[in-house]
mmCIF file of C-alpha atoms in Angstrom:
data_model
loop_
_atom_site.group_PDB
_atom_site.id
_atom_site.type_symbol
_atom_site.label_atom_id
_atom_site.label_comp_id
_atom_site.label_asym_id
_atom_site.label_seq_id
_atom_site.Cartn_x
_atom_site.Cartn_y
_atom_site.Cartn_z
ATOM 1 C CA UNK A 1135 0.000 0.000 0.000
ATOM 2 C CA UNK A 1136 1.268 3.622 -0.762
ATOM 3 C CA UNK A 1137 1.145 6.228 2.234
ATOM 4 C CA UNK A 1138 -1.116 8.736 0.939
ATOM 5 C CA UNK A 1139 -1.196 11.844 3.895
ATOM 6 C CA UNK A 1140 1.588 13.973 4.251
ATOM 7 C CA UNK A 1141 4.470 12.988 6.296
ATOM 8 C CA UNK A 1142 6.785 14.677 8.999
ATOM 9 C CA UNK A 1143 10.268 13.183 9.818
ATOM 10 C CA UNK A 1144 12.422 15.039 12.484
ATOM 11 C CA UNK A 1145 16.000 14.680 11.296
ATOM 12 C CA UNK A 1146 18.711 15.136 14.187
ATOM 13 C CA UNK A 1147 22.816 15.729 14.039
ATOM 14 C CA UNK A 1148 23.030 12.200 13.184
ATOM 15 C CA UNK A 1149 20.896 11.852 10.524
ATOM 16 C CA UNK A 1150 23.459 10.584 7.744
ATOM 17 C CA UNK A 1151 22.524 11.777 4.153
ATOM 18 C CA UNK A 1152 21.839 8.162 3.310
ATOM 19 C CA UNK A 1153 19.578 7.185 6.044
ATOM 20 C CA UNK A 1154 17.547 10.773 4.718
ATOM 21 C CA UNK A 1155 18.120 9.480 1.201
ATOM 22 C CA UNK A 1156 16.235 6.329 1.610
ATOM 23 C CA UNK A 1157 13.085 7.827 3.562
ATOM 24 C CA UNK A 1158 12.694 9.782 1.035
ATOM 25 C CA UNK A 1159 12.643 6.620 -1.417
ATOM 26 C CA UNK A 1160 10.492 4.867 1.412
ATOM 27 C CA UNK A 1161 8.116 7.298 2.443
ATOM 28 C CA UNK A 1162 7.579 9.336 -0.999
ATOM 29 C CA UNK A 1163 8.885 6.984 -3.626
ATOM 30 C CA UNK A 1164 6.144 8.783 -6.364
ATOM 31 C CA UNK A 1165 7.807 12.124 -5.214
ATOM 32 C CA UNK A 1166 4.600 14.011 -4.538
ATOM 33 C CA UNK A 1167 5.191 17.356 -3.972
ATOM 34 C CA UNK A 1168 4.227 18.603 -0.594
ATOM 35 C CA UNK A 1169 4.174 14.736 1.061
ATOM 36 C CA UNK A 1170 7.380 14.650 2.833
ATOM 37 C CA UNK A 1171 8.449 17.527 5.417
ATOM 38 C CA UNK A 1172 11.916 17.090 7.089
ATOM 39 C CA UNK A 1173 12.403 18.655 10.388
ATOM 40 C CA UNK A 1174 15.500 19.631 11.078
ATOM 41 C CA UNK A 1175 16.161 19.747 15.168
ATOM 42 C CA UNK A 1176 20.208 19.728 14.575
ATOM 43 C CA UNK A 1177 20.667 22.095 17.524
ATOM 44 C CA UNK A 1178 22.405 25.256 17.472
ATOM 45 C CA UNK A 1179 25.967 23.951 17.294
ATOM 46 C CA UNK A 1180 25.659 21.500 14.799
ATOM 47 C CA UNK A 1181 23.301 22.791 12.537
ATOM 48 C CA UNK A 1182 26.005 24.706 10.350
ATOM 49 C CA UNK A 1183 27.770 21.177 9.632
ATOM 50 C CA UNK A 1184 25.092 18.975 9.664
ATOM 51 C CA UNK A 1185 22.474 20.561 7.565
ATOM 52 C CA UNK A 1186 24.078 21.598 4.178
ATOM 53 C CA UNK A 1187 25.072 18.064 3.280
ATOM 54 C CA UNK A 1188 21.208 17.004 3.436
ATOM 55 C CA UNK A 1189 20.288 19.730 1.308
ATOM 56 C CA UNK A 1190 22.549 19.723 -1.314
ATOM 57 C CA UNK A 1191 21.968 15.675 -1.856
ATOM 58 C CA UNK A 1192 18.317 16.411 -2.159
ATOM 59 C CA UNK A 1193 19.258 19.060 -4.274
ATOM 60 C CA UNK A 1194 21.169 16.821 -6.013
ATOM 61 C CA UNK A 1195 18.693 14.112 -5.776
ATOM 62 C CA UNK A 1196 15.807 16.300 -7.739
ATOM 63 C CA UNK A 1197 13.313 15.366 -5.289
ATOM 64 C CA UNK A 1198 10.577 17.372 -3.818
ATOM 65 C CA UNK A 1199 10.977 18.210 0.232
ATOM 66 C CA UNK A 1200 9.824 20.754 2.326
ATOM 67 C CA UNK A 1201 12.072 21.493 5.147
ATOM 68 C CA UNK A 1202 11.023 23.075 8.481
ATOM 69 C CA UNK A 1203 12.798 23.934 11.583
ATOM 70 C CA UNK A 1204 12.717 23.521 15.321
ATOM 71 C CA UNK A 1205 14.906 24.851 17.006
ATOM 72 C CA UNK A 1206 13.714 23.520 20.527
ATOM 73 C CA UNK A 1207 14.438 20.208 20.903
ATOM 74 C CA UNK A 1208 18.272 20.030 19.917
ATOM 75 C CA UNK A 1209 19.263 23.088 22.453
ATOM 76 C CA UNK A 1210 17.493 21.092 25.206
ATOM 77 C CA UNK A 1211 19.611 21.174 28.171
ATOM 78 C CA UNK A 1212 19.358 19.878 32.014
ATOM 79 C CA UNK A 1213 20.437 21.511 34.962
ATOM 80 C CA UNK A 1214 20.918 19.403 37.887
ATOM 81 C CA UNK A 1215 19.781 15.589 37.185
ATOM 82 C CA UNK A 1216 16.531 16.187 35.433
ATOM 83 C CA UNK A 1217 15.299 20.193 34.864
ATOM 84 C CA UNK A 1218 15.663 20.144 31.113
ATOM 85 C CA UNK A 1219 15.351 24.226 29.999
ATOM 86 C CA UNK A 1220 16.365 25.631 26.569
ATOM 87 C CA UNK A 1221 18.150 28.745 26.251
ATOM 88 C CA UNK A 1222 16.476 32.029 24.142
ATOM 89 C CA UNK A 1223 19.703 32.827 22.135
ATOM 90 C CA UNK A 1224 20.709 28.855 21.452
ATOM 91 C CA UNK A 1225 16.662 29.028 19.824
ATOM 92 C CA UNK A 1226 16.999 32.101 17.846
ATOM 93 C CA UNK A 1227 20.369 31.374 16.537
ATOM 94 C CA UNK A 1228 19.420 27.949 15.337
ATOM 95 C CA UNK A 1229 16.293 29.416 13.987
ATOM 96 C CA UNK A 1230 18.513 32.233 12.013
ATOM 97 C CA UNK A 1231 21.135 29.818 10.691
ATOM 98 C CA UNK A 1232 18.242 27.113 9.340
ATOM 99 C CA UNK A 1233 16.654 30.249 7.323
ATOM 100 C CA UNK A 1234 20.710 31.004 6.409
ATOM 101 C CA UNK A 1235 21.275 27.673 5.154
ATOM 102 C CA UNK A 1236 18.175 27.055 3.347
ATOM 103 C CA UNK A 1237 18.813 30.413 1.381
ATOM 104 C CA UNK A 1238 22.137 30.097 1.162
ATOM 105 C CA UNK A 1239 21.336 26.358 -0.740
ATOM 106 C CA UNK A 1240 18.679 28.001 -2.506
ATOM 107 C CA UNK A 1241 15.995 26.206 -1.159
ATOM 108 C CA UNK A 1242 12.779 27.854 0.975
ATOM 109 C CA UNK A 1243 12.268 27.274 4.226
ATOM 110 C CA UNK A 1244 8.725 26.155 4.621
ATOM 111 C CA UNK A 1245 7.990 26.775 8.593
ATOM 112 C CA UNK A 1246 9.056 26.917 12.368
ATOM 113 C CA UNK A 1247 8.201 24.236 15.066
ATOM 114 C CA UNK A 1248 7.832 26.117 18.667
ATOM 115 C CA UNK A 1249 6.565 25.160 21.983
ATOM 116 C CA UNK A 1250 5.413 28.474 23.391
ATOM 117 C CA UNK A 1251 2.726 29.112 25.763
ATOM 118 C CA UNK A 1252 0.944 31.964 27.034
ATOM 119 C CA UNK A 1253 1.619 31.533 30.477
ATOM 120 C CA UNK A 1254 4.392 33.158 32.663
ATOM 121 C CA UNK A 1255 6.550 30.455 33.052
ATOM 122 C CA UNK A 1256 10.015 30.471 33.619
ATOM 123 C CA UNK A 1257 11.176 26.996 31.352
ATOM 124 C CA UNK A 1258 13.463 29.020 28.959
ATOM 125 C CA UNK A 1259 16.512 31.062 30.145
ATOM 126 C CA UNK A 1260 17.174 34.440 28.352
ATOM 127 C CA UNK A 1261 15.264 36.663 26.291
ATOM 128 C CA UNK A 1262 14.665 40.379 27.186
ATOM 129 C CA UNK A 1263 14.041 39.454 30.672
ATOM 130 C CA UNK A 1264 16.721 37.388 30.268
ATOM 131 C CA UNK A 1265 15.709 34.635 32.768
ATOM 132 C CA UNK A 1266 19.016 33.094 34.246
ATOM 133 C CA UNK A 1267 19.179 29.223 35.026
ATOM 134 C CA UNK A 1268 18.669 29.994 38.896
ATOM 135 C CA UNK A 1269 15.586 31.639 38.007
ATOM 136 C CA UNK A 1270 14.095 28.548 36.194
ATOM 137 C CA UNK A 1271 12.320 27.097 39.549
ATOM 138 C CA UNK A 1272 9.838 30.557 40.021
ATOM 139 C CA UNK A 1273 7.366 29.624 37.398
ATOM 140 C CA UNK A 1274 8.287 26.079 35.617
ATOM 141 C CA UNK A 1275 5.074 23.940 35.137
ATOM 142 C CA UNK A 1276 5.885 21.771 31.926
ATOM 143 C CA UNK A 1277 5.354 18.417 32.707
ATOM 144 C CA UNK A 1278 7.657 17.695 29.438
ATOM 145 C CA UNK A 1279 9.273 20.225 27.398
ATOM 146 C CA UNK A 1280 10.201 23.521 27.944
ATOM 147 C CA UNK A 1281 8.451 26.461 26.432
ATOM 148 C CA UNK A 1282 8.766 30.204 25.255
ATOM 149 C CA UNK A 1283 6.826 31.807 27.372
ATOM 150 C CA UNK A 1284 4.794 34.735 25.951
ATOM 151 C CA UNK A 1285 6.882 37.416 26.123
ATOM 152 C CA UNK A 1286 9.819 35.148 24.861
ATOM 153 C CA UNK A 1287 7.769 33.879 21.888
ATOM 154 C CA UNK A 1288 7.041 37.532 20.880
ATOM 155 C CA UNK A 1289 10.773 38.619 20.229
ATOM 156 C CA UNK A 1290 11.480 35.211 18.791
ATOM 157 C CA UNK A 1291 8.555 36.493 16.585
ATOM 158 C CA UNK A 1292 10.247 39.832 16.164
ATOM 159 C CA UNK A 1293 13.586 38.574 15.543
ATOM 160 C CA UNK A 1294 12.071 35.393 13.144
ATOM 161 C CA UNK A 1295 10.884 38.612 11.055
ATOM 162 C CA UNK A 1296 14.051 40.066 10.712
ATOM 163 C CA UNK A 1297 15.437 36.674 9.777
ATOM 164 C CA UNK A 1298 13.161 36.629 7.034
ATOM 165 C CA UNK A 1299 13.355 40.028 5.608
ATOM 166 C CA UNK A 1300 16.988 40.338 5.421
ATOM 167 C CA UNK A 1301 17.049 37.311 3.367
#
């Protein structure tokens, strides 16, 4: 049987252009465009080295991918033994360099994954109340990841914006 909704496959730092190379023969072998979304969650540090490998051998591969980023889940840290938080800046800079990459490959990004929330928490260090790890125990509710809280998740907006139009 062919898979016939559209598909999501987070791709981390080790995602080896081969292993991404045969999903893409696996999960969209008709190459249907808009099927198959990769979402890159590289991290902030490895995204530079990682990333432009994968897009240059579907480049090379002619196939049809959308590619979409989140930038939460590979800047997840832990303090202690088990309060995982993110920092703002490791976020945003992941964020910038996906939208770099992609542009610089000549490819268009096609969308952002965030966990954000509306509440006042205190899950994400940094930002322009730049929350500091010691703070992270006033207001952290998550049960699983950390979020942006509100005020956080409107200067990633902010700064996602100027991401976009200096491209």
């Amino acid at each position: 049987k062919k898979i016939k909704n559209p598909i999501g496959v987070k791709l981390g730092p080790k995602t080896s252009v081969e292993e991404m190379l045969s999903l893409i023969d696996v999960l969209n072998p008709e190459d249907e465009p808009g099927r198959l979304t990769f979402i890159t969650r590289m991290g902030a540090k490895n995204i530079r080295t990682v990333l432009p490998p994968l897009i240059d051998a579907v480049s090379k591969s002619g196939k049809s991918i959308l590619w979409v980023c989140d930038p939460m889940h590979g800047n997840t840290l832990l303090h202690g033994d088990t309060l995982k938080y993110r920092k703002f800046d490791d976020i945003v800079g992941e964020a910038h360099l996906f939208w770099t990459i992609l542009k610089e490959q000549g490819c268009n990004p096609a969308g952002m994954h965030l966990e954000i929330t509306a509440d006042n928490v205190t899950e994400c260090t940094g930002g322009l109340r730049n929350i500091t790890v010691e703070q992270l125990h006033h207001n952290y509710t998550t049960a699983c990841d950390p979020r942006l809280n509100a005020e956080q998740s409107v200067e990633f907006a902010f700064k996602l914006s100027e991401i976009i139009n200096n491209s």
